Short mmCIF file of C-alpha atoms and ligand atoms in Angstrom, two decimals:
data_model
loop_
_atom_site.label_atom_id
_atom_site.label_comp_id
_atom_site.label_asym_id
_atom_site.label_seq_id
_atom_site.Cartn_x
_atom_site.Cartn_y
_atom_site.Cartn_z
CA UNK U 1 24.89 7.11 -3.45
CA UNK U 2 24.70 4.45 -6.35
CA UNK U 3 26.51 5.40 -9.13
CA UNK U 4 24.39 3.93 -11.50
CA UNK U 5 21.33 5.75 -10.52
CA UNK U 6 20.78 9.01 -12.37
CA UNK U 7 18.10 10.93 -10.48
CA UNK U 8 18.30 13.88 -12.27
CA UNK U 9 17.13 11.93 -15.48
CA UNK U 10 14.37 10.65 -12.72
CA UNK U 11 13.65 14.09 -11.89
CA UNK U 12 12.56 15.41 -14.94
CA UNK U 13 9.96 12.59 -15.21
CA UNK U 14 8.31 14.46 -12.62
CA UNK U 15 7.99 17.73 -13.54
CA UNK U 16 5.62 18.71 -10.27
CA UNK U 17 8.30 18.52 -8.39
CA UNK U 18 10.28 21.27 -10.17
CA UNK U 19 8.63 24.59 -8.20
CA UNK U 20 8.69 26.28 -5.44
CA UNK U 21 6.19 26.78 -2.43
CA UNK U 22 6.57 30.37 0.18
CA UNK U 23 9.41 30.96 -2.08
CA UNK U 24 11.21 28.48 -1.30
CA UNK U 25 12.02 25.20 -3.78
CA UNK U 26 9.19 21.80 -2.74
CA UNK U 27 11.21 19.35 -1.07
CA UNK U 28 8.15 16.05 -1.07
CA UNK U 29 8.79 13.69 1.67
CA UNK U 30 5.26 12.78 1.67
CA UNK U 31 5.41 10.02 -0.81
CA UNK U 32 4.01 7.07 2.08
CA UNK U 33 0.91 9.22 1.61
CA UNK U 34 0.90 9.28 -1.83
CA UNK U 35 3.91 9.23 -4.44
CA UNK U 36 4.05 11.83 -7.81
CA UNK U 37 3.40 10.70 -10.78
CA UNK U 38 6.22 10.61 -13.86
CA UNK U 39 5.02 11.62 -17.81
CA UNK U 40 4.94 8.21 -19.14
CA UNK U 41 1.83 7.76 -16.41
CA UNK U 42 0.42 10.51 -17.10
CA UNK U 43 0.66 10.56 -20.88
CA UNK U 44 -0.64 7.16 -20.90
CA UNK U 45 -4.03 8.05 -19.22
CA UNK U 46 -4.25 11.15 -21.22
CA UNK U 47 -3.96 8.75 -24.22
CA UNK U 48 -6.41 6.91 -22.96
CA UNK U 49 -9.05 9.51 -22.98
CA UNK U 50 -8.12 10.85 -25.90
CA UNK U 51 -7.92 8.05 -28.74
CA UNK U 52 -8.64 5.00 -26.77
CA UNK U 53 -11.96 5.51 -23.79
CA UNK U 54 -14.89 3.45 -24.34
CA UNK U 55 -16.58 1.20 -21.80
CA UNK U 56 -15.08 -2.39 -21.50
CA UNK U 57 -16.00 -5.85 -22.28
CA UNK U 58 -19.62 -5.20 -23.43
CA UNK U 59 -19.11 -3.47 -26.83
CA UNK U 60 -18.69 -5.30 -30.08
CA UNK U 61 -16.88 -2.02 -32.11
CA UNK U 62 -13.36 -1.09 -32.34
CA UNK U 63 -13.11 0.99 -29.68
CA UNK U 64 -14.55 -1.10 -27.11
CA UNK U 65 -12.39 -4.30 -28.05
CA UNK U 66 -9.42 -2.17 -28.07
CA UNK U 67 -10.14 -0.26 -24.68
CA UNK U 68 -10.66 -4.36 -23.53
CA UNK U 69 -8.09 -5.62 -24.57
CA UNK U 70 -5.72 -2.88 -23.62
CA UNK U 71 -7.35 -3.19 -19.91
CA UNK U 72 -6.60 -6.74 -19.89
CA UNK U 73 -3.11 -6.35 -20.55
CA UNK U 74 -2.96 -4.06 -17.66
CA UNK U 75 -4.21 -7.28 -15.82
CA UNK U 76 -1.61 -9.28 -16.97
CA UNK U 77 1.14 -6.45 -16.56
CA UNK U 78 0.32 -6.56 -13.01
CA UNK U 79 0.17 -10.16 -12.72
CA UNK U 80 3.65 -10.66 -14.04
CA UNK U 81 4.98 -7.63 -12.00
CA UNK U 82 4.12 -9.68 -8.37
CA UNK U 83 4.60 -12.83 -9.70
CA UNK U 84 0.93 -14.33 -9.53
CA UNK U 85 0.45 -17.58 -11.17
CA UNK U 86 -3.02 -16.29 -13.46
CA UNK U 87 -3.84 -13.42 -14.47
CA UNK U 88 -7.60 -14.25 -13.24
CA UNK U 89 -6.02 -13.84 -9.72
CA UNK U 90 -5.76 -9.87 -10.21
CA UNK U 91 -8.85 -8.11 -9.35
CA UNK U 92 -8.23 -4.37 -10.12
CA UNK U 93 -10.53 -1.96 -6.89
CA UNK U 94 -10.18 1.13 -6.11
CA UNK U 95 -7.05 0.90 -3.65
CA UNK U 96 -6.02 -0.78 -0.68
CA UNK U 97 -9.22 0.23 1.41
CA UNK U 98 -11.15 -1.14 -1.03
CA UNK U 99 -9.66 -4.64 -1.44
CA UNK U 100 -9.70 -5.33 2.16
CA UNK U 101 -13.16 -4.06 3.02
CA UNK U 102 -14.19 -7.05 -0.52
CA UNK U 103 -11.84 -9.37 1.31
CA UNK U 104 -13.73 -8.91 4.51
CA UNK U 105 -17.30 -8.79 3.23
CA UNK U 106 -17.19 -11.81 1.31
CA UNK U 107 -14.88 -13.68 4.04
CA UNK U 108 -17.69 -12.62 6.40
CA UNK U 109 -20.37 -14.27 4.14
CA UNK U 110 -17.89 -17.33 3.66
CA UNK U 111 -16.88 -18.69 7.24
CA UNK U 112 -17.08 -16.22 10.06
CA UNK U 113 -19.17 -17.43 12.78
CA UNK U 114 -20.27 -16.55 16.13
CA UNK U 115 -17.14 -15.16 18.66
CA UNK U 116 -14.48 -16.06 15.44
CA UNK U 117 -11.36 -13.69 15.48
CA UNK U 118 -8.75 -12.42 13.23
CA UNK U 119 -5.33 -12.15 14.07
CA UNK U 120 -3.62 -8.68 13.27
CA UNK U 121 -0.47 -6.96 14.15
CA UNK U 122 -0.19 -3.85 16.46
CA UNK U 123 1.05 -1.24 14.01
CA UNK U 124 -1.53 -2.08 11.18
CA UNK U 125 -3.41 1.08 9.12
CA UNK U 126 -6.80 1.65 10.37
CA UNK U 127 -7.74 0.24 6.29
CA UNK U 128 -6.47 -3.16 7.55
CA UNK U 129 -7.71 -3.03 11.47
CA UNK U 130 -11.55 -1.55 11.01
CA UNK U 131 -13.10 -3.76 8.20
CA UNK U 132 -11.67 -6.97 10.30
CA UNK U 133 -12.66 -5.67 13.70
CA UNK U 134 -16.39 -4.50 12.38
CA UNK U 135 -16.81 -8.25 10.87
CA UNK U 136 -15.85 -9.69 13.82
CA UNK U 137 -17.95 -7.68 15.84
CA UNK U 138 -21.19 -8.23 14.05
CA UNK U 139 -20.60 -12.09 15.29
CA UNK U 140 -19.28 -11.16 18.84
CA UNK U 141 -15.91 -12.34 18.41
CA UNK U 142 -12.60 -9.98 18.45
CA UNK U 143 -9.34 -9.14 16.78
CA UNK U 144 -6.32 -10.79 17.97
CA UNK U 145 -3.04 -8.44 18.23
CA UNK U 146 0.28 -9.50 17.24
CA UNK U 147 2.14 -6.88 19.78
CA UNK U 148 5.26 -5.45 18.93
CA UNK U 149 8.65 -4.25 20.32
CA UNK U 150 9.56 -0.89 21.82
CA UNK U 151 11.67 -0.30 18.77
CA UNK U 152 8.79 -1.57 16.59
CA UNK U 153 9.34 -5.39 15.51
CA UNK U 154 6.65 -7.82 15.86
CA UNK U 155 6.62 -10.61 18.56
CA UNK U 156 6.89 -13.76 16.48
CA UNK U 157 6.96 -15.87 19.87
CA UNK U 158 3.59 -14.16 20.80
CA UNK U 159 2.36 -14.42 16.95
CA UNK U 160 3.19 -18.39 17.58
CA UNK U 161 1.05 -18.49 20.38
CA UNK U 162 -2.14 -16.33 18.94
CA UNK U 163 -2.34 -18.83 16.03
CA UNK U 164 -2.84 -21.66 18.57
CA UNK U 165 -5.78 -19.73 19.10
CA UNK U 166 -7.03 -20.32 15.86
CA UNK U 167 -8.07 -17.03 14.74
CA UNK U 168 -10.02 -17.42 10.97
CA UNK U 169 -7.47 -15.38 9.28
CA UNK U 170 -4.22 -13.49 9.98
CA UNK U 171 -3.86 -9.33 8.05
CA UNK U 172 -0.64 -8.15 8.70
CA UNK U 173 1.38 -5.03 7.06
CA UNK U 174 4.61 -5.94 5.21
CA UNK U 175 5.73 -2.54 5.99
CA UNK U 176 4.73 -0.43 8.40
CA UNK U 177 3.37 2.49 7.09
CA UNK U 178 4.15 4.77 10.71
CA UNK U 179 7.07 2.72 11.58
CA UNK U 180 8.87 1.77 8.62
CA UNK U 181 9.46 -1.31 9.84
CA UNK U 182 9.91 -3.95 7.17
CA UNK U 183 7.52 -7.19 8.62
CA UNK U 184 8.89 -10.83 8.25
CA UNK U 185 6.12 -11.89 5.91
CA UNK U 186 7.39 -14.77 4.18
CA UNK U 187 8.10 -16.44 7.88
CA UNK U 188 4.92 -15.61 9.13
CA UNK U 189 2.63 -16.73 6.64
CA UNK U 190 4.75 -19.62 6.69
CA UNK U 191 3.93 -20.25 10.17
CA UNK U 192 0.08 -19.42 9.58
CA UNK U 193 -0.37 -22.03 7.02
CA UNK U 194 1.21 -24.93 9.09
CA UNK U 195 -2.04 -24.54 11.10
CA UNK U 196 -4.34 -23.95 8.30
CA UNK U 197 -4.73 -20.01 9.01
CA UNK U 198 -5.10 -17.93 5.78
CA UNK U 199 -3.22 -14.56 5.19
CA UNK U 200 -3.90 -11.29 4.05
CA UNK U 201 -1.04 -8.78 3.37
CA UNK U 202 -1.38 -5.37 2.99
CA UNK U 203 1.22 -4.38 0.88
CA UNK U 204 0.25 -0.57 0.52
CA UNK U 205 3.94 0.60 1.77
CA UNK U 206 6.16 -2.35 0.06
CA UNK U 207 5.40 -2.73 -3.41
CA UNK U 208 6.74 0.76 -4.68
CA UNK U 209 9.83 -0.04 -2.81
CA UNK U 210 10.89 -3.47 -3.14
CA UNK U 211 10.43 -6.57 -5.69
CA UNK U 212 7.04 -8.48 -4.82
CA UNK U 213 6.92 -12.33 -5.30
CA UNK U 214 3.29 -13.74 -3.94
CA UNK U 215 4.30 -16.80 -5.03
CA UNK U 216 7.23 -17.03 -3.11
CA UNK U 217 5.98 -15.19 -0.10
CA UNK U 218 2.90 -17.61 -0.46
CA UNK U 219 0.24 -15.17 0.80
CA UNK U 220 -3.37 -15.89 0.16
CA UNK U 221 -3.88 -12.58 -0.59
CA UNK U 222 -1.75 -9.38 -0.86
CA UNK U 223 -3.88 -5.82 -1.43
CA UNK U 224 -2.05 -2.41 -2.32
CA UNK U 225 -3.30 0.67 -4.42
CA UNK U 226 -1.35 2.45 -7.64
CA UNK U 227 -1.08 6.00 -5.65
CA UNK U 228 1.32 4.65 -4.17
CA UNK U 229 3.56 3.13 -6.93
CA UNK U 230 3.57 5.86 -9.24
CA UNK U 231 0.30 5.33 -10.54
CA UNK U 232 -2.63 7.24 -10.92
CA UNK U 233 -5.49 7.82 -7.80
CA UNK U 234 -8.80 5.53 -8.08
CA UNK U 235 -7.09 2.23 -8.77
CA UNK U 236 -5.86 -0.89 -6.91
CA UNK U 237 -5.76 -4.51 -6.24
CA UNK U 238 -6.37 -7.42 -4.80
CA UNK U 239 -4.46 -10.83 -5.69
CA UNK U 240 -6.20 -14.31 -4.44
CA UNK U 241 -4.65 -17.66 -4.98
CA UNK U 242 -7.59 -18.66 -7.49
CA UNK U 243 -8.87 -21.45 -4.84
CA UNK U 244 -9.66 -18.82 -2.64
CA UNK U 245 -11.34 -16.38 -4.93
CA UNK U 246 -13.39 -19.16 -6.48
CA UNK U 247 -14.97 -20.61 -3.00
CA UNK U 248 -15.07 -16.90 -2.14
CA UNK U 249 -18.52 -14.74 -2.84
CA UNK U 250 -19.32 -11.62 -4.58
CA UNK U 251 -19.16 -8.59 -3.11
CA UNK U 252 -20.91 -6.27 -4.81
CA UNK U 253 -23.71 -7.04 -7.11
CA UNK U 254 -24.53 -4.94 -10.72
CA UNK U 255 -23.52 -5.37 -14.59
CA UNK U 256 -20.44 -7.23 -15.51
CA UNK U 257 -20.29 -9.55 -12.75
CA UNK U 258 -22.75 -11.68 -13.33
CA UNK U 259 -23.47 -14.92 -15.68
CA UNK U 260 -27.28 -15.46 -16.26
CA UNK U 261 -29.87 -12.96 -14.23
CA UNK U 262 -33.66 -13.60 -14.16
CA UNK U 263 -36.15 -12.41 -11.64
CA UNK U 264 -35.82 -15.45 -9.34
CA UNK U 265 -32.28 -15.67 -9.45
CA UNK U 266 -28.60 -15.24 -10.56
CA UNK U 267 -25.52 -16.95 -11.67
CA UNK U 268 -22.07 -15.29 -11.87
CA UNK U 269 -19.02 -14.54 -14.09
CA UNK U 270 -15.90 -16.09 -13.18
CA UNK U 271 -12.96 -14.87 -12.01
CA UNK U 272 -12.24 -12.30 -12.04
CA UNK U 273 -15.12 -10.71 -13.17
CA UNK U 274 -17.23 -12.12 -10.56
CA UNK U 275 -15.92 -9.32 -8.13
CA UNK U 276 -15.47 -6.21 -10.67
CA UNK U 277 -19.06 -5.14 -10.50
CA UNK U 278 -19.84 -2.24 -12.70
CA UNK U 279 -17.30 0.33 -14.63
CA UNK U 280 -13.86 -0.20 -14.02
CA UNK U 281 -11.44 3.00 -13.94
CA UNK U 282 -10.09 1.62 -17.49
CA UNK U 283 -7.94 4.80 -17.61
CA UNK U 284 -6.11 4.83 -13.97
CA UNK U 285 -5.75 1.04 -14.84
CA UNK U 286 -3.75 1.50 -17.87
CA UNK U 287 -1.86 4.38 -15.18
CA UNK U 288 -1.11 1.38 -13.16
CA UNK U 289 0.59 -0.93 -15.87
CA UNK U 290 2.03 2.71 -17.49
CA UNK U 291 3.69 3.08 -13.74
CA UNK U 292 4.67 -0.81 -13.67
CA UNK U 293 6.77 -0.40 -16.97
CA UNK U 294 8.29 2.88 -15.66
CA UNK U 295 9.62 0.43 -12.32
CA UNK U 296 10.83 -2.37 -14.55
CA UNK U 297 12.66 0.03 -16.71
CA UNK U 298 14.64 1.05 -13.91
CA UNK U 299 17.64 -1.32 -11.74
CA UNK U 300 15.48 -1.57 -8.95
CA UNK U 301 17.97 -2.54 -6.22
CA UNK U 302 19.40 0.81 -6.79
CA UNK U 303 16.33 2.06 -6.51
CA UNK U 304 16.24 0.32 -3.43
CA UNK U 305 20.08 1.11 -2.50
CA UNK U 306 19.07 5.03 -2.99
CA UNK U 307 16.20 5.26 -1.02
CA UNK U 308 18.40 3.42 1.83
CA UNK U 309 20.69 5.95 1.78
CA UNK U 310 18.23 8.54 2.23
CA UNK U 311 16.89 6.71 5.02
CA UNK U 312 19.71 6.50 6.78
CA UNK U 313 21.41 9.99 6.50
CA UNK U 314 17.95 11.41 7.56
CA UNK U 315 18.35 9.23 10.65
CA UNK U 316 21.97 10.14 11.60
CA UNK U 317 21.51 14.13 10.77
CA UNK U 318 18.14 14.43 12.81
CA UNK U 319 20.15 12.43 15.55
CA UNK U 320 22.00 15.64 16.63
CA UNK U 321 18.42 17.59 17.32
CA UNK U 322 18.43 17.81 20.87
CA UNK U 323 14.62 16.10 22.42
CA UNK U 324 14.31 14.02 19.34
CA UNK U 325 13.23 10.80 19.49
CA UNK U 326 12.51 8.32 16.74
CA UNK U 327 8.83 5.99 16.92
CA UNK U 328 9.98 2.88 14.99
CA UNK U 329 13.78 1.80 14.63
CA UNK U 330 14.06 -1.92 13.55
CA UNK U 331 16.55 -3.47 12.50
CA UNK U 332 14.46 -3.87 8.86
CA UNK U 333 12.95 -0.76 7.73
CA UNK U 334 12.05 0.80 3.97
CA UNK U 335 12.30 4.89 3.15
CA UNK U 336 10.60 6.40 6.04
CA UNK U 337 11.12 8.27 9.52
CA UNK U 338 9.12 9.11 12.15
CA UNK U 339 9.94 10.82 15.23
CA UNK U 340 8.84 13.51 17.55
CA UNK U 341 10.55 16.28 19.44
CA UNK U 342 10.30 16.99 23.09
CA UNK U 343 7.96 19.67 24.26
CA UNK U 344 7.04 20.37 20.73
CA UNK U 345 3.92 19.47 19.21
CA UNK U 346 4.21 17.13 15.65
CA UNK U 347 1.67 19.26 14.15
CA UNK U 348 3.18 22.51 14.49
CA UNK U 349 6.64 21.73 13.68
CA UNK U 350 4.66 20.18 10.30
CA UNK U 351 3.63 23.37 9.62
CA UNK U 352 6.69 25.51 10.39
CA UNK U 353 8.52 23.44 8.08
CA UNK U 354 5.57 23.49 5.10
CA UNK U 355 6.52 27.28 4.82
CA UNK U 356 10.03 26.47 4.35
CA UNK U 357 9.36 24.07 1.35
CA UNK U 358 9.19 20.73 3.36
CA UNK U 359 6.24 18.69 3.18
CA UNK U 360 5.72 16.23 5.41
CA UNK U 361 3.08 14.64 7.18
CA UNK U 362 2.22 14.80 10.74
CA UNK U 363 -0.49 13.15 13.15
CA UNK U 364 -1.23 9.63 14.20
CA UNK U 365 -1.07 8.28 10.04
CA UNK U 366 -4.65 6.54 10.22
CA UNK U 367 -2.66 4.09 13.15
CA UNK U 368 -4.46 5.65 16.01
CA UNK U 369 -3.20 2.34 18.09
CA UNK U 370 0.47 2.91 17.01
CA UNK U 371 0.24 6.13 18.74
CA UNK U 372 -1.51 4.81 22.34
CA UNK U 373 0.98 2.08 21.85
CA UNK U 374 3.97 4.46 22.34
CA UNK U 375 2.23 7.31 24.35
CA UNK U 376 2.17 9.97 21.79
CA UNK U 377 -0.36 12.01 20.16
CA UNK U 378 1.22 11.93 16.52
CA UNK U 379 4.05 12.11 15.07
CA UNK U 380 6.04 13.70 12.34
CA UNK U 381 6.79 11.85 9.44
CA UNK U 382 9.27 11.82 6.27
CA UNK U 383 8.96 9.29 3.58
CA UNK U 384 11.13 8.93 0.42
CA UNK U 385 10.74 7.80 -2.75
CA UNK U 386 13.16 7.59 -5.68
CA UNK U 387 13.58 11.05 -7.03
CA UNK U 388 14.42 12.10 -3.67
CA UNK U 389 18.21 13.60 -3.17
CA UNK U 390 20.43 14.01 -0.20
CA UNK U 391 20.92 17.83 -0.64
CA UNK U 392 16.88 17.55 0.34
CA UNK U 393 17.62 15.55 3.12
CA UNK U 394 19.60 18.09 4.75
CA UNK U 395 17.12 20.69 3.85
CA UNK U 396 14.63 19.49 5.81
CA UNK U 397 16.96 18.43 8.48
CA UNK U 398 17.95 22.22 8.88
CA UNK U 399 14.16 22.98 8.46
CA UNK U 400 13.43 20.70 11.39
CA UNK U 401 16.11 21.99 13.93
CA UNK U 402 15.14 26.02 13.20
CA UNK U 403 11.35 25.02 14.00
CA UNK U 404 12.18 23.17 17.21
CA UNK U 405 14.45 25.75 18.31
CA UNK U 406 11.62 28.72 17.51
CA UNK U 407 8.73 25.90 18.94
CA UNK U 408 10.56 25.30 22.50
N1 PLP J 501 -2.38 0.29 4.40
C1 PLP J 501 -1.27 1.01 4.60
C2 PLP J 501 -0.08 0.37 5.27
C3 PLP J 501 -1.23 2.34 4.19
O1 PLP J 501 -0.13 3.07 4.40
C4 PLP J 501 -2.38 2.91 3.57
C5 PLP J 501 -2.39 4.33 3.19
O2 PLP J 501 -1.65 5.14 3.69
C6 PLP J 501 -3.49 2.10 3.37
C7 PLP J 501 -3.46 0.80 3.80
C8 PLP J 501 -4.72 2.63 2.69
O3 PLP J 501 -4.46 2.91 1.35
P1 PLP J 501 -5.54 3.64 0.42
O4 PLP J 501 -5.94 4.89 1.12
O5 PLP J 501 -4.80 3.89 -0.86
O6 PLP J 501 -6.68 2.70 0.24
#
């Protein structure tokens, strides 16, 4: 463990995690799903709501210009956090779902044509698979699907290949939100854009976890929601390279987004109010950039160093459970496991365990293909986060091995 990194000063930022379920003290290894939320966010959309909420942009009185400019700043917060050159390249949505079913509305508008494809990977969430496959469909074409390794890496020889069949766009997980496995991004968008192929990541499992640089990793786009970071429910986003989200259109149409609207027609805002139609969630926004602050305040490589360590002595303690076998063991992986145990079902050993304390999810994680890929129905699934401790860890490891001995 890193000396440096005090959890229990962690821990008490998030107070929700300080009672007990059956009797027994909440051990959350459920944070892939979504994380807990520490005071400073949650003060900071209380705040909000109490001295601050007005609607944005539109009002000329104080509280309107403040509640604007404060939501910018959350804009530019976030820019800075993954490194994007403008803040006009930020759009906030809703979450990750939401910025990849705008991506592939208006991409479908832009450039797909009959029997087009896009290139995905074999382990991606069903938010980044359906959107793409329904496009597609609706012009007869197909997705293209990066397949991966029995221990869960990607093919990048077959990923070569696929690009030569020029699929419009490639939408590919950094990290695997079933698997853990850590994708080589950087290298593959590299190899997308040296013939012409545009990129999507879905960074819905990486940013909480590691430093994000979109400039560096060059993406054309990279999507994740605040739920996941720390941040409050309801609130996302998309980053575009700005020549992308200028040649790209709307997606939806209302108040806000728009420039000059008569009867016969319409102009638009720019960017990036062209695709923030309607209300924003001001409040979960200012969440977002309370969450950000809380991150930067922290040494985030022993943020990262601690949740390694997790990972790993969850790995070598569920190692003695006799049956058990892990889905997803490359070489590159962030804070999660997933594994299932022979002859018992995922969902019942989920449940055993919930009345001990231990929550965890089980089932196929919204990556139905995952599943068929490795000839399971589910599996069961621990994910860490930050304020997570070792003594946990071996909680739930002892949790696991009494339910598979009482399941079998
Ligand atoms: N992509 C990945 C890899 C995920 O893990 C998730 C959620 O679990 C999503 C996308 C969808 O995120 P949201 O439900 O916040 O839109």
């Amino acid at each position: 463990m890193n000396e440096s990194f005090d959890i229990q000063s962690i821990r008490k930022q998030f107070p929700i995690l300080d009672q007990e379920v059956y009797g027994k003290p909440l051990v959350y290894f459920d944070n892939a799903a979504t994380t807990q939320k520490p005071l400073c966010v949650i003060e900071r959309e209380r705040a909000y709501y109490l001295n601050e909420n007005c609607n944005i942009h539109r009002g000329v009185h104080y509280l309107s210009q403040k509640a604007t400019e404060a939501y910018e700043n959350a804009r530019k917060t976030v820019a800075d956090f993954i490194h994007a050159r403008e803040a006009r390249e930020v759009i906030f949505t809703r979450g990750t779902t939401e910025s990849v079913n705008l991506l592939a509305t208006s991409f479908e508008h832009f450039f797909i044509q009959e029997g087009d494809t896009v290139l995905v990977s074999a382990m991606e969430h069903h938010s980044n698979l359906v959107p793409w496959q329904q496009m597609v469909q609706r012009h007869h074409g197909n997705l293209l699907v990066i397949p991966m390794s029995d221990q869960g890496e990607l093919d990048l020889n077959c990923y070569s290949e696929l690009l030569d069949q020029r699929p419009k766009l490639v939408a590919v997980a950094h990290v695997s939100n079933v698997l853990g496995t850590i994708n080589p991004v950087k290298e593959m968008v590299r190899m997308a854009h040296e013939k012409g192929i545009p990129v999507v990541i879905d960074g819905a499992q990486s940013v909480a976890h590691m430093p994000i640089d979109v400039q560096d990793l060059d993406c054309d786009f990279f999507v994740f929601s605040g739920h996941k970071m720390y941040a409050p429910m309801g609130v996302g986003v998309l980053y575009g390279k700005a020549e992308w989200l200028e040649k790209l259109p709307p997606y939806q149409f209302g108040g806000e987004m728009v420039d000059v609207v008569s009867f016969e027609r319409t102009t638009f805002n720019v960017l990036p109010y062209k695709f923030e139609a309607g209300t924003p969630n001001v409040g979960a926004a200012l969440g977002l950039e309370a969450a950000i602050r809380f991150l930067q305040r922290l040494d985030r490589s022993a943020v990262e160093s601690h949740e390694a360590t997790l990972l790993h002595a969850a790995v070598d303690r569920l190692c003695g459970i006799e049956g058990i076998r892990f889905i997803g063991e490359a070489k590159n992986r962030s804070g999660l496991v997933s594994f299932v145990v022979k002859g018992v079902h995922p969902y019942d050993l989920g449940t055993i365990i919930d009345k001990m304390g231990i929550a965890v999810r089980t089932g196929h994680h919204c990556a139905e293909p995952v599943m068929t890929r490795f000839g399971i129905p589910g599996t069961v699934r621990a994910s860490f986060a930050m304020y997570n401790t070792l003594e946990e860890v071996d909680a739930f490891v002892a949790a696991v091995k009494r339910a598979a001995l009482m399941l079998r």
